[in-house]
Amino acid sequence: MIKYLVTSLAAVAVMAGASNGQTPDGKVDFEKQILPIFKERCFECHQKEYTDKNGKVKKPKGKFRMDGAAVMMKGGSEGSDVVPGDAAKSSVYTSTTLPADDDLAMPPKGDRLTKDQQELIKKWITEGANFGAWKGEE
Ligand code: HEC
């Protein structure tokens, strides 16, 4: 009986995790949960150099690109942007928690990320900053 209960509880937990977009082991799924936040709030200023419709060349701000796993891990001019396992040292997380009037607060314009979004980024880094199958741009 106990064994049966434990097994069915575990099954429920797995199902609940899956519906949250987490991986089956309950970890944050980068592509489903983190990438949409980065795309919407960070890519505008942190992607590969491009020329906008007015012919103006846009370089990644702070020399930091977030549009690919390898370039994100390489980091920008300050470095230590993503330190796997250590969110407190990772500016990708810490910059989002700074008050809006801080010079280094990210994103520097628009609303702050929600508390849930900040916590999700923190959890993703704490769990090892795993990108799964995502490679993005080189
Ligand atoms: C409107 C443009 C803009 C957006 C959007 C933006 N940033 Fe930035 N970001 C900047 C600028 C400008 C700098 C350089 C700041 C400096 O060097 O003083 C920077 C620098 C950084 C750095 C430091 C890079 C380094 O190594 O020097 C990190 C980390 C960062 N941003 C993270 C983010 C994250 C995470 C988001 C999305 C939640 C984001 N940024 C969204 C403009 C932006």
mmCIF file of C-alpha atoms and ligand atoms in Angstrom:
data_model
loop_
_atom_site.group_PDB
_atom_site.id
_atom_site.type_symbol
_atom_site.label_atom_id
_atom_site.label_comp_id
_atom_site.label_asym_id
_atom_site.label_seq_id
_atom_site.Cartn_x
_atom_site.Cartn_y
_atom_site.Cartn_z
ATOM 1 C CA MET A 1 0.000 0.000 0.000
ATOM 2 C CA ILE A 2 2.692 2.495 1.053
ATOM 3 C CA LYS A 3 4.751 1.557 -1.958
ATOM 4 C CA TYR A 4 1.761 2.107 -4.199
ATOM 5 C CA LEU A 5 1.166 5.547 -2.670
ATOM 6 C CA VAL A 6 4.766 6.619 -3.112
ATOM 7 C CA THR A 7 4.811 5.541 -6.745
ATOM 8 C CA SER A 8 1.601 7.336 -7.612
ATOM 9 C CA LEU A 9 2.728 10.500 -5.805
ATOM 10 C CA ALA A 10 5.935 10.453 -7.795
ATOM 11 C CA ALA A 11 3.932 10.084 -11.002
ATOM 12 C CA VAL A 12 1.785 13.070 -10.073
ATOM 13 C CA ALA A 13 4.889 15.114 -9.315
ATOM 14 C CA VAL A 14 6.397 14.270 -12.698
ATOM 15 C CA MET A 15 3.175 15.237 -14.464
ATOM 16 C CA ALA A 16 2.920 18.505 -12.558
ATOM 17 C CA GLY A 17 6.514 19.295 -13.449
ATOM 18 C CA ALA A 18 5.925 18.590 -17.117
ATOM 19 C CA SER A 19 2.939 20.912 -17.251
ATOM 20 C CA ASN A 20 5.069 23.734 -15.818
ATOM 21 C CA GLY A 21 7.425 23.359 -18.752
ATOM 22 C CA GLN A 22 10.108 21.811 -16.558
ATOM 23 C CA THR A 23 12.169 18.860 -17.691
ATOM 24 C CA PRO A 24 10.906 15.480 -16.380
ATOM 25 C CA ASP A 25 13.463 15.578 -13.535
ATOM 26 C CA GLY A 26 11.990 18.865 -12.304
ATOM 27 C CA LYS A 27 14.809 21.074 -13.564
ATOM 28 C CA VAL A 28 14.322 24.324 -15.422
ATOM 29 C CA ASP A 29 13.987 23.775 -19.180
ATOM 30 C CA PHE A 30 16.108 26.488 -20.812
ATOM 31 C CA GLU A 31 14.384 26.545 -24.181
ATOM 32 C CA LYS A 32 10.854 26.522 -22.767
ATOM 33 C CA GLN A 33 11.269 28.671 -19.681
ATOM 34 C CA ILE A 34 14.333 30.922 -19.995
ATOM 35 C CA LEU A 35 14.854 31.578 -23.702
ATOM 36 C CA PRO A 36 11.446 33.296 -24.147
ATOM 37 C CA ILE A 37 12.373 35.776 -21.364
ATOM 38 C CA PHE A 38 15.796 36.464 -22.862
ATOM 39 C CA LYS A 39 14.327 36.826 -26.367
ATOM 40 C CA GLU A 40 11.692 39.269 -25.273
ATOM 41 C CA ARG A 41 13.741 41.367 -22.850
ATOM 42 C CA CYS A 42 17.462 40.983 -23.692
ATOM 43 C CA PHE A 43 18.114 40.043 -27.332
ATOM 44 C CA GLU A 44 17.376 43.556 -28.607
ATOM 45 C CA CYS A 45 20.703 44.716 -27.145
ATOM 46 C CA HIS A 46 22.581 41.448 -26.692
ATOM 47 C CA GLN A 47 22.698 39.729 -30.071
ATOM 48 C CA LYS A 48 25.105 39.348 -32.943
ATOM 49 C CA GLU A 49 25.997 42.618 -34.678
ATOM 50 C CA TYR A 50 23.367 43.569 -37.265
ATOM 51 C CA THR A 51 22.382 46.497 -39.464
ATOM 52 C CA ASP A 52 18.970 47.984 -38.693
ATOM 53 C CA LYS A 53 16.518 49.301 -41.298
ATOM 54 C CA ASN A 54 18.143 52.748 -41.195
ATOM 55 C CA GLY A 55 21.486 51.253 -42.102
ATOM 56 C CA LYS A 56 22.826 51.723 -38.579
ATOM 57 C CA VAL A 57 25.181 49.017 -37.314
ATOM 58 C CA LYS A 58 24.036 47.653 -33.935
ATOM 59 C CA LYS A 59 26.730 46.043 -31.843
ATOM 60 C CA PRO A 60 25.982 43.847 -28.810
ATOM 61 C CA LYS A 61 25.960 46.057 -25.693
ATOM 62 C CA GLY A 62 28.756 45.468 -23.212
ATOM 63 C CA LYS A 63 30.188 43.130 -25.914
ATOM 64 C CA PHE A 64 27.781 40.571 -24.476
ATOM 65 C CA ARG A 65 25.722 38.283 -26.710
ATOM 66 C CA MET A 66 22.865 36.148 -25.432
ATOM 67 C CA ASP A 67 21.647 34.748 -28.767
ATOM 68 C CA GLY A 68 23.749 31.577 -28.552
ATOM 69 C CA ALA A 69 24.844 29.194 -25.798
ATOM 70 C CA ALA A 70 28.588 29.406 -26.548
ATOM 71 C CA VAL A 71 28.675 33.201 -26.853
ATOM 72 C CA MET A 72 26.621 33.587 -23.680
ATOM 73 C CA MET A 73 29.064 31.389 -21.761
ATOM 74 C CA LYS A 74 31.986 33.351 -23.165
ATOM 75 C CA GLY A 75 30.522 36.468 -21.581
ATOM 76 C CA GLY A 76 31.029 40.160 -22.285
ATOM 77 C CA SER A 77 33.545 42.832 -21.341
ATOM 78 C CA GLU A 78 33.110 42.291 -17.592
ATOM 79 C CA GLY A 79 33.023 38.497 -17.748
ATOM 80 C CA SER A 80 31.347 36.169 -15.192
ATOM 81 C CA ASP A 81 27.999 36.727 -16.878
ATOM 82 C CA VAL A 82 26.917 33.108 -16.404
ATOM 83 C CA VAL A 83 28.730 31.127 -13.685
ATOM 84 C CA PRO A 84 27.111 27.659 -13.629
ATOM 85 C CA GLY A 85 26.007 26.712 -10.109
ATOM 86 C CA ASP A 86 26.592 30.208 -8.694
ATOM 87 C CA ALA A 87 23.750 32.621 -9.402
ATOM 88 C CA ALA A 88 25.125 35.209 -6.967
ATOM 89 C CA LYS A 89 28.228 35.574 -9.157
ATOM 90 C CA SER A 90 26.292 35.566 -12.444
ATOM 91 C CA SER A 91 25.484 39.060 -13.702
ATOM 92 C CA VAL A 92 22.826 37.619 -16.031
ATOM 93 C CA TYR A 93 20.867 36.991 -12.833
ATOM 94 C CA THR A 94 22.121 39.684 -10.433
ATOM 95 C CA SER A 95 21.639 42.529 -12.961
ATOM 96 C CA THR A 96 17.930 41.668 -13.204
ATOM 97 C CA THR A 97 17.486 41.997 -9.419
ATOM 98 C CA LEU A 98 19.009 45.491 -9.148
ATOM 99 C CA PRO A 99 16.705 48.475 -8.599
ATOM 100 C CA ALA A 100 15.721 50.288 -11.829
ATOM 101 C CA ASP A 101 17.856 53.340 -10.993
ATOM 102 C CA ASP A 102 21.072 51.292 -10.754
ATOM 103 C CA ASP A 103 23.386 51.863 -13.762
ATOM 104 C CA LEU A 104 23.846 48.130 -14.207
ATOM 105 C CA ALA A 105 20.189 47.138 -13.856
ATOM 106 C CA MET A 106 19.044 44.901 -16.743
ATOM 107 C CA PRO A 107 17.062 45.392 -18.822
ATOM 108 C CA PRO A 108 17.911 49.116 -18.576
ATOM 109 C CA LYS A 109 14.515 50.187 -19.906
ATOM 110 C CA GLY A 110 10.923 49.022 -19.567
ATOM 111 C CA ASP A 111 9.567 47.047 -16.621
ATOM 112 C CA ARG A 112 11.839 45.070 -14.316
ATOM 113 C CA LEU A 113 11.606 41.315 -14.834
ATOM 114 C CA THR A 114 8.951 39.815 -12.576
ATOM 115 C CA LYS A 115 10.038 38.140 -9.339
ATOM 116 C CA ASP A 116 9.035 34.772 -10.888
ATOM 117 C CA GLN A 117 11.234 35.387 -13.928
ATOM 118 C CA GLN A 118 14.189 36.376 -11.701
ATOM 119 C CA GLU A 119 13.720 33.245 -9.576
ATOM 120 C CA LEU A 120 13.555 31.068 -12.691
ATOM 121 C CA ILE A 121 16.868 32.450 -13.999
ATOM 122 C CA LYS A 122 18.407 31.940 -10.547
ATOM 123 C CA LYS A 123 17.192 28.337 -10.418
ATOM 124 C CA TRP A 124 18.457 27.653 -13.954
ATOM 125 C CA ILE A 125 21.960 28.894 -13.063
ATOM 126 C CA THR A 126 21.976 27.104 -9.681
ATOM 127 C CA GLU A 127 21.111 23.869 -11.478
ATOM 128 C CA GLY A 128 24.167 24.271 -13.706
ATOM 129 C CA ALA A 129 23.026 26.613 -16.516
ATOM 130 C CA ASN A 130 22.147 23.728 -18.798
ATOM 131 C CA PHE A 131 21.105 24.789 -22.314
ATOM 132 C CA GLY A 132 19.764 21.352 -23.277
ATOM 133 C CA ALA A 133 19.798 20.910 -27.046
ATOM 134 C CA TRP A 134 19.733 24.666 -27.730
ATOM 135 C CA LYS A 135 22.780 26.138 -29.455
ATOM 136 C CA GLY A 136 21.392 29.340 -30.998
ATOM 137 C CA GLU A 137 23.681 31.535 -33.092
ATOM 138 C CA GLU A 138 27.413 31.067 -33.279
HETATM 139 C C1 HEC B 1 18.102 48.516 -24.191
HETATM 140 C C2 HEC B 1 19.333 47.751 -24.260
HETATM 141 C C3 HEC B 1 19.551 46.594 -23.294
HETATM 142 C C4 HEC B 1 18.681 45.570 -22.978
HETATM 143 C C5 HEC B 1 17.275 45.332 -23.475
HETATM 144 C C6 HEC B 1 19.424 44.672 -22.089
HETATM 145 N N1 HEC B 1 20.687 45.182 -21.866
HETATM 146 FE FE1 HEC B 1 22.179 44.264 -20.817
HETATM 147 N N2 HEC B 1 23.461 45.797 -21.283
HETATM 148 C C7 HEC B 1 23.105 46.949 -21.976
HETATM 149 C C8 HEC B 1 24.231 47.865 -21.988
HETATM 150 C C9 HEC B 1 24.244 49.260 -22.623
HETATM 151 C C10 HEC B 1 25.283 47.215 -21.280
HETATM 152 C C11 HEC B 1 26.681 47.737 -21.018
HETATM 153 C C12 HEC B 1 26.680 48.397 -19.682
HETATM 154 C C13 HEC B 1 28.022 48.971 -19.364
HETATM 155 O O1 HEC B 1 29.024 48.467 -19.879
HETATM 156 O O2 HEC B 1 28.049 49.918 -18.554
HETATM 157 C C14 HEC B 1 24.764 45.908 -20.865
HETATM 158 C C15 HEC B 1 25.499 44.980 -20.158
HETATM 159 C C16 HEC B 1 24.998 43.777 -19.682
HETATM 160 C C17 HEC B 1 25.751 42.808 -18.929
HETATM 161 C C18 HEC B 1 27.235 42.905 -18.576
HETATM 162 C C19 HEC B 1 28.036 42.329 -19.733
HETATM 163 C C20 HEC B 1 29.525 42.343 -19.463
HETATM 164 O O3 HEC B 1 30.141 41.260 -19.346
HETATM 165 O O4 HEC B 1 30.087 43.443 -19.398
HETATM 166 C C21 HEC B 1 24.898 41.784 -18.610
HETATM 167 C C22 HEC B 1 25.209 40.520 -17.838
HETATM 168 C C23 HEC B 1 23.604 42.123 -19.169
HETATM 169 N N3 HEC B 1 23.698 43.343 -19.825
HETATM 170 C C24 HEC B 1 22.484 41.345 -19.034
HETATM 171 C C25 HEC B 1 21.251 41.646 -19.603
HETATM 172 C C26 HEC B 1 20.073 40.827 -19.423
HETATM 173 C C27 HEC B 1 20.021 39.531 -18.625
HETATM 174 C C28 HEC B 1 19.063 41.435 -20.117
HETATM 175 C C29 HEC B 1 17.634 40.992 -20.227
HETATM 176 C C30 HEC B 1 16.947 40.664 -18.993
HETATM 177 C C31 HEC B 1 19.627 42.647 -20.713
HETATM 178 N N4 HEC B 1 20.935 42.739 -20.376
HETATM 179 C C32 HEC B 1 18.893 43.528 -21.519
HETATM 180 C C33 HEC B 1 21.906 47.172 -22.611
HETATM 181 C C34 HEC B 1 20.793 46.346 -22.582
#
